[in-house]
Coordinates of C-alpha atoms in Angstrom, one line a residue:
M1 CA 0.0 0.0 0.0
K2 CA 1.3 3.5 -0.9
F3 CA 1.3 6.2 1.7
K4 CA 2.0 9.9 1.6
P5 CA 2.4 12.6 4.3
G6 CA -0.9 13.4 5.9
D7 CA -2.5 9.9 5.6
K8 CA -4.3 8.8 8.7
V9 CA -3.2 5.2 9.5
R10 CA -3.9 2.5 12.1
F11 CA -1.3 0.0 13.4
L12 CA -2.1 -3.6 12.5
N13 CA 0.0 -5.4 15.2
Q14 CA -0.9 -3.1 18.1
S15 CA -3.6 -0.7 19.2
G16 CA -3.7 3.0 18.2
G17 CA -2.6 4.8 15.1
G18 CA -1.6 8.3 13.9
I19 CA -0.7 10.3 10.9
V20 CA 2.1 9.8 8.3
T21 CA 4.6 12.7 8.6
K22 CA 7.3 11.6 6.1
I23 CA 8.4 8.8 3.8
I24 CA 11.7 7.2 5.1
S25 CA 12.0 4.6 2.3
P26 CA 9.6 2.6 0.0
Q27 CA 9.1 0.2 2.9
M28 CA 9.1 2.5 5.9
V29 CA 7.3 5.7 7.0
S30 CA 7.3 8.0 10.1
V31 CA 4.0 8.0 12.0
A32 CA 3.1 10.8 14.5
I33 CA 1.1 9.5 17.4
E34 CA -1.1 11.2 20.0
D35 CA 1.6 11.8 22.6
G36 CA 3.7 13.8 20.1
F37 CA 6.3 11.2 19.2
E38 CA 7.1 10.0 15.7
I39 CA 7.6 6.3 15.2
P40 CA 9.4 4.7 12.2
T41 CA 7.0 2.0 11.0
L42 CA 7.0 -0.6 8.2
T43 CA 4.3 0.0 5.7
N44 CA 3.1 -3.6 5.8
E45 CA 2.2 -3.0 9.5
L46 CA -0.1 -0.1 8.7
I47 CA -3.6 0.4 7.1
K48 CA -4.9 3.6 5.8
T49 CA -8.1 4.6 7.6
E50 CA -9.4 7.4 5.5
S51 CA -10.6 5.1 2.7
Q52 CA -14.2 5.2 1.8
D53 CA -14.5 1.5 1.5
A54 CA -16.0 -0.7 4.3
G55 CA -12.6 -1.6 5.7
G56 CA -11.5 2.0 5.9
R57 CA -14.8 3.0 7.7
F58 CA -14.4 0.1 10.2
F59 CA -10.9 1.3 11.3
D60 CA -11.5 5.0 11.0
K61 CA -10.8 7.0 14.2
D62 CA -9.7 10.5 15.0
Y63 CA -6.2 10.3 16.6
K64 CA -6.1 14.1 17.3
V65 CA -2.6 14.4 15.8
S66 CA -1.9 17.8 14.3
M67 CA 0.0 18.2 11.0
P68 CA 2.0 21.3 10.0
P69 CA -0.1 24.0 8.4
T70 CA -0.2 24.1 4.6
G71 CA -1.4 26.4 1.8
S72 CA -2.8 29.7 2.8
E73 CA -2.7 28.8 6.5
N74 CA 1.1 29.4 6.5
A75 CA 3.0 31.2 3.7
N76 CA 6.2 29.6 4.8
A77 CA 4.9 26.0 4.7
N78 CA 6.2 25.3 1.2
D79 CA 9.6 26.6 2.2
Q80 CA 9.7 24.4 5.3
K81 CA 8.7 21.3 3.3
S82 CA 11.4 22.1 0.7
A83 CA 14.0 22.5 3.4
L84 CA 12.8 19.2 5.1
A85 CA 13.0 17.4 1.7
E86 CA 16.5 18.7 1.1
E87 CA 17.6 17.7 4.6
E88 CA 16.2 14.1 4.1
E89 CA 17.9 13.9 0.7
H90 CA 21.2 15.0 2.3
E91 CA 20.9 12.4 5.0
R92 CA 20.5 9.5 2.5
I93 CA 23.5 10.6 0.4
F94 CA 26.9 10.0 2.0
A95 CA 30.6 10.3 1.2
I96 CA 32.5 7.1 0.4
K97 CA 36.2 6.4 0.4
K98 CA 38.3 6.6 -2.8
G99 CA 38.9 3.2 -4.5
K100 CA 41.8 2.4 -6.8
G101 CA 42.0 1.3 -10.4
A102 CA 38.9 -0.6 -11.7
E103 CA 37.2 -0.3 -8.3
A104 CA 37.1 3.5 -8.6
S105 CA 35.9 3.3 -12.2
S106 CA 32.9 1.0 -11.4
V107 CA 29.5 1.5 -10.0
W108 CA 28.4 -0.8 -7.2
L109 CA 25.3 -2.0 -5.5
A110 CA 26.0 -2.6 -1.8
F111 CA 23.9 -4.6 0.8
I112 CA 25.1 -3.4 4.2
P113 CA 24.0 -5.2 7.4
H114 CA 23.2 -2.9 10.3
D115 CA 24.6 -5.4 12.7
Q116 CA 28.3 -5.9 11.7
K117 CA 28.8 -8.7 14.2
W118 CA 25.8 -10.8 13.0
L119 CA 26.0 -10.2 9.3
I120 CA 23.2 -12.6 8.2
T121 CA 20.5 -11.3 10.5
G122 CA 18.7 -8.0 11.1
L123 CA 18.1 -5.0 9.0
M124 CA 20.1 -4.2 5.9
D125 CA 20.6 -1.0 3.9
V126 CA 20.6 -1.2 0.1
C127 CA 23.0 1.4 -1.3
L128 CA 24.3 2.6 -4.7
L129 CA 27.9 3.6 -4.7
N130 CA 29.4 6.0 -7.3
P131 CA 33.2 6.2 -6.7
T132 CA 33.7 7.8 -10.2
H133 CA 34.5 11.4 -10.9
Y134 CA 31.1 11.9 -12.7
D135 CA 27.7 13.0 -11.5
M136 CA 25.5 10.0 -12.1
F137 CA 21.8 10.2 -13.0
F138 CA 20.3 6.8 -12.1
S139 CA 17.0 4.9 -12.1
V140 CA 16.4 1.6 -10.3
L141 CA 13.8 -0.8 -11.5
L142 CA 12.8 -4.0 -9.7
R143 CA 11.2 -7.1 -11.2
R144 CA 7.9 -8.0 -9.5
P145 CA 6.5 -11.5 -9.1
D146 CA 4.1 -10.9 -12.0
N147 CA 7.1 -10.1 -14.2
Q148 CA 6.2 -6.4 -14.4
W149 CA 8.9 -3.8 -13.5
S150 CA 8.4 -1.2 -10.8
G151 CA 10.4 1.9 -10.2
A152 CA 12.2 1.8 -6.9
D153 CA 14.2 5.0 -7.0
Y154 CA 15.8 7.7 -9.1
D155 CA 18.1 10.6 -8.4
V156 CA 21.4 12.3 -9.1
L157 CA 24.4 10.9 -7.2
P158 CA 27.4 13.2 -6.9
P159 CA 31.0 11.9 -7.6
E160 CA 32.6 9.7 -4.9
S161 CA 29.4 9.3 -2.9
G162 CA 26.7 6.7 -2.1
I163 CA 23.0 6.8 -1.6
T164 CA 20.7 4.7 0.5
L165 CA 17.9 3.3 -1.7
A166 CA 16.1 1.3 1.0
T167 CA 16.3 -0.3 4.4
L168 CA 15.0 -3.9 4.4
S169 CA 14.2 -6.6 6.8
R170 CA 15.5 -10.0 5.8
D171 CA 12.0 -11.0 4.7
E172 CA 11.9 -8.1 2.3
L173 CA 15.2 -9.0 0.5
G174 CA 13.2 -11.0 -2.1
D175 CA 12.0 -7.6 -3.5
W176 CA 15.6 -6.7 -4.4
L177 CA 17.0 -10.0 -5.9
E178 CA 16.4 -9.0 -9.5
G179 CA 16.5 -5.6 -11.1
V180 CA 18.0 -3.1 -13.5
V181 CA 20.0 0.1 -12.8
Q182 CA 20.1 2.6 -15.6
M183 CA 22.9 5.2 -15.4
L184 CA 23.9 8.4 -17.2
F185 CA 27.2 10.1 -16.5
Q186 CA 27.8 13.8 -16.6
K187 CA 30.7 16.3 -16.2
E188 CA 30.8 20.0 -16.9
L189 CA 33.8 19.5 -19.2
Q190 CA 34.5 16.1 -20.9
Q191 CA 37.1 15.3 -23.5
K192 CA 36.0 11.7 -23.6
P193 CA 32.2 11.2 -23.3
V194 CA 30.8 8.2 -21.5
M195 CA 27.9 6.3 -22.9
P196 CA 24.9 5.4 -20.6
A197 CA 25.0 2.1 -18.9
N198 CA 22.1 -0.3 -18.4
A199 CA 23.1 -3.0 -15.8
A200 CA 20.9 -5.9 -14.9
F201 CA 21.5 -7.9 -11.7
R202 CA 20.0 -11.1 -10.3
L203 CA 21.0 -12.5 -6.9
K204 CA 20.4 -15.8 -5.2
P205 CA 18.9 -15.8 -1.6
A206 CA 21.7 -18.2 -0.6
R207 CA 24.3 -15.4 -1.1
F208 CA 22.9 -13.5 1.8
Q209 CA 23.2 -16.5 4.2
K210 CA 27.0 -16.8 4.0
E211 CA 29.0 -14.4 6.2
D212 CA 32.0 -14.8 3.8
N213 CA 30.1 -12.9 1.1
Y214 CA 30.1 -9.7 3.3
I215 CA 33.5 -8.3 2.7
E216 CA 35.7 -5.4 3.8
N217 CA 36.0 -3.0 0.8
A218 CA 37.6 0.1 -0.5
F219 CA 34.6 2.4 -0.1
L220 CA 32.9 1.8 3.3
D221 CA 33.8 1.3 6.9
E222 CA 31.3 -1.6 7.1
K223 CA 31.4 -5.0 5.6
A224 CA 29.0 -5.4 2.7
L225 CA 27.8 -7.7 -0.1
L226 CA 28.9 -5.9 -3.3
V227 CA 27.5 -6.3 -6.8
N228 CA 29.6 -4.7 -9.6
L229 CA 27.1 -3.0 -11.9
A230 CA 29.2 -1.3 -14.6
L231 CA 32.7 -0.3 -15.4
V232 CA 32.6 3.3 -16.4
N233 CA 34.9 3.6 -19.5
S234 CA 35.4 6.4 -22.0
K235 CA 36.7 6.7 -25.6
E236 CA 37.6 9.6 -27.9
I237 CA 35.1 10.5 -30.6
S238 CA 36.8 11.7 -33.8
P239 CA 35.8 15.0 -35.4
E240 CA 34.3 13.1 -38.3
Q241 CA 31.9 11.4 -35.9
T242 CA 30.6 14.7 -34.6
E243 CA 29.7 16.2 -37.9
G244 CA 26.0 15.2 -37.8
A245 CA 26.6 11.5 -37.9
E246 CA 25.8 8.9 -35.3
P247 CA 29.0 7.2 -34.0
S248 CA 29.6 3.8 -35.5
F249 CA 29.0 0.7 -33.3
E250 CA 32.7 0.2 -32.9
S251 CA 33.2 3.7 -31.5
R252 CA 30.6 3.4 -28.8
V253 CA 31.8 3.2 -25.2
Q254 CA 31.1 -0.2 -23.8
T255 CA 30.6 -1.3 -20.2
P256 CA 32.5 -4.6 -20.0
K257 CA 31.9 -7.0 -17.1
P258 CA 34.8 -7.9 -14.9
K259 CA 36.3 -11.3 -15.6
A260 CA 34.4 -14.0 -13.8
L261 CA 35.9 -16.9 -11.8
I262 CA 34.1 -19.4 -13.9
D263 CA 35.8 -18.1 -17.1
K264 CA 39.0 -19.9 -16.1
H265 CA 37.1 -23.2 -16.4
R266 CA 35.4 -22.4 -19.8
I267 CA 35.5 -25.2 -22.4
A268 CA 33.0 -23.7 -24.9
P269 CA 30.8 -20.6 -25.2
F270 CA 28.7 -20.5 -22.0
E271 CA 30.0 -23.9 -20.9
A272 CA 32.5 -24.8 -18.2
E273 CA 34.2 -27.8 -16.6
V274 CA 35.3 -27.6 -12.9
D275 CA 37.5 -30.2 -11.4
L276 CA 36.7 -30.5 -7.6
H277 CA 39.5 -33.0 -6.8
I278 CA 41.4 -31.6 -3.9
S279 CA 44.7 -32.1 -5.9
A280 CA 43.3 -29.5 -8.4
L281 CA 42.4 -27.0 -5.7
K282 CA 45.3 -27.3 -3.3
D283 CA 49.0 -27.9 -3.9
D284 CA 49.7 -29.4 -0.4
Y285 CA 46.8 -31.1 1.3
S286 CA 48.6 -33.9 3.1
K287 CA 47.9 -32.4 6.5
L288 CA 44.2 -31.7 5.9
S289 CA 41.4 -33.7 7.6
N290 CA 38.6 -35.1 5.5
H291 CA 36.3 -32.4 6.9
E292 CA 38.7 -29.7 5.8
I293 CA 39.1 -31.1 2.4
L294 CA 35.3 -31.3 1.9
K295 CA 34.9 -27.7 3.0
I296 CA 37.5 -26.5 0.5
Q297 CA 35.7 -28.5 -2.3
T298 CA 32.2 -27.3 -1.4
D299 CA 33.3 -23.7 -1.0
Y300 CA 34.9 -23.7 -4.4
F301 CA 31.9 -25.4 -5.9
Q302 CA 29.6 -22.7 -4.5
K303 CA 31.8 -19.9 -5.8
C304 CA 32.0 -21.4 -9.3
L305 CA 28.3 -22.0 -9.4
E306 CA 27.4 -18.5 -8.4
S307 CA 29.9 -17.1 -10.8
A308 CA 28.5 -19.2 -13.6
L309 CA 24.9 -18.0 -12.9
E310 CA 26.0 -14.4 -12.8
A311 CA 27.9 -14.8 -16.1
Q312 CA 24.8 -16.6 -17.6
Y313 CA 26.5 -19.9 -18.4
R314 CA 24.2 -22.6 -19.7
K315 CA 26.1 -25.7 -18.7
I316 CA 28.7 -26.6 -16.0
I317 CA 30.4 -30.0 -15.5
F318 CA 31.5 -30.6 -11.9
I319 CA 34.1 -33.4 -11.6
H320 CA 33.7 -34.9 -8.1
G321 CA 35.6 -38.2 -8.6
I322 CA 34.7 -41.7 -7.5
G323 CA 35.0 -42.1 -3.8
N324 CA 32.5 -42.8 -1.0
G325 CA 30.0 -40.3 -2.5
T326 CA 30.2 -37.7 0.2
L327 CA 31.2 -34.8 -2.1
R328 CA 28.7 -35.8 -4.8
N329 CA 25.8 -36.1 -2.3
T330 CA 26.8 -32.8 -0.7
I331 CA 26.8 -30.7 -3.9
V332 CA 23.6 -32.4 -5.2
E333 CA 21.9 -31.4 -1.9
M334 CA 23.2 -27.8 -2.3
L335 CA 21.9 -27.7 -5.9
K336 CA 18.3 -28.3 -4.7
E337 CA 18.2 -24.6 -3.6
Y338 CA 18.3 -23.6 -7.2
E339 CA 14.9 -24.1 -8.9
E340 CA 16.2 -23.0 -12.4
L341 CA 18.9 -25.7 -12.5
S342 CA 18.6 -29.3 -13.7
V343 CA 21.1 -31.9 -12.5
Q344 CA 22.1 -35.2 -14.2
N345 CA 25.1 -37.5 -14.6
A346 CA 27.7 -36.2 -17.0
S347 CA 28.8 -38.2 -20.0
F348 CA 29.7 -41.7 -18.9
K349 CA 32.0 -42.1 -21.9
K350 CA 34.1 -39.2 -20.8
Y351 CA 33.8 -39.1 -17.0
G352 CA 32.5 -42.5 -15.9
Y353 CA 30.6 -42.0 -12.7
G354 CA 32.8 -39.2 -11.5
A355 CA 31.0 -36.0 -12.7
I356 CA 27.6 -34.3 -12.8
E357 CA 26.2 -31.9 -15.4
V358 CA 24.3 -28.8 -14.2
V359 CA 22.1 -27.0 -16.8
N360 CA 20.8 -23.5 -16.3
Q361 CA 17.3 -23.7 -17.7
R362 CA 16.7 -19.9 -17.5
P363 CA 19.9 -18.2 -18.8
E364 CA 19.2 -14.5 -19.5

C-alpha cells in the first residue's frame, strides 16, 4: 500500500494509530502518534483509515494528531517542506572512500547489514555507490512476481558518494533480488564522453546467508555484499563522428563486465568444466582432515556455481571423482536450492561415474 504525508493510519499489530509525517523509504514511513512522538513503522504493518470502503470506515478513528499548516494557513509551509526534503535527501547521500583502479571506475550495488557482528541477521541498507568522478543520473527498476517492473528510486548521485535506496528486513530481501539500474554520467567538461549504462542484476537468496560474502571493501567502513554493476569507461570521438553522424557501433563506449571466476574453467561458449578433486584445488593437502578437504571443495563449488549463474553460463560440469560419494551427495543437496537448475550424470563415456552436469534452464 502506498502512503503519503498526511495519511491517517492504524497499526495492524498493536492498538492505536496516527498520521504519516514523512516517507523514510519505500518500505518505511514515520508516523506521528497522539503523545507527540514520531515512530518509524514498516508500511506492511499499517492500514490507511481514511478510505471510503468498508474496511476504511471500520478502522476510522480521530487520533487528534496535528499536521504542520499548509497552503494559505502558512505562507512559509512550502519553504519548510522544501527544506525538510533537502535535509532528508542530504541524509541518505553519504561520502565514500576513494577506490583504486577498476574499483574507482565501477558503479556498485551494496547490501550493508546494520549489525556488523551478526551479518546474516537483522536490517540491511541497500545502497548505490558511485566512486567515479562523474555526476550520475540513475534509475532503479525491480522485477515484480508478475514479471512487471516497478520503479524503486531515481536521483542524481554526486561523484565519490553513495545513496541509501532502501532499508530492508531479511523477509523483504526478495524484492531486491532482480532488477535493472540505468545510469547516465555527466561532467561539466568532458574530452572523452561516457555512454549510458544499463546494468541488470540477479542475486540468489543463498548469497545473503553466508558471512564470507560480506567483505571489507575500499569504499565503506562496514562489511557489505557488493555487486559490480558497470565499469565506467570512455573513448575519444573523432571530429568526423561529430559532424551530424551517429558514431559507429565500434566507436561506442562499452561497459565490459569484470572477468568471472568461472571463465578460467570455460571449455566452450557458456559452458565450463570444474575439477573439484582436492589435488586440483590445493598444492599441499597432506595435513588436511577429511572435513577440511570437503569444506574447501564445497566452498569452491559454491563460488564457481554463483559465478556461472551471474555470467549466464548454460552448462557446467563438476568433476567430483569416484570415492565414497560424500562430495557428490553434498553438492547435489546444495543444488536443490536452485529451482532453475537441472542436474544429471555427465557423459559416462568421458567421465564415468565421476561427474555431474548442471544445466541452467533460464539463462538471460
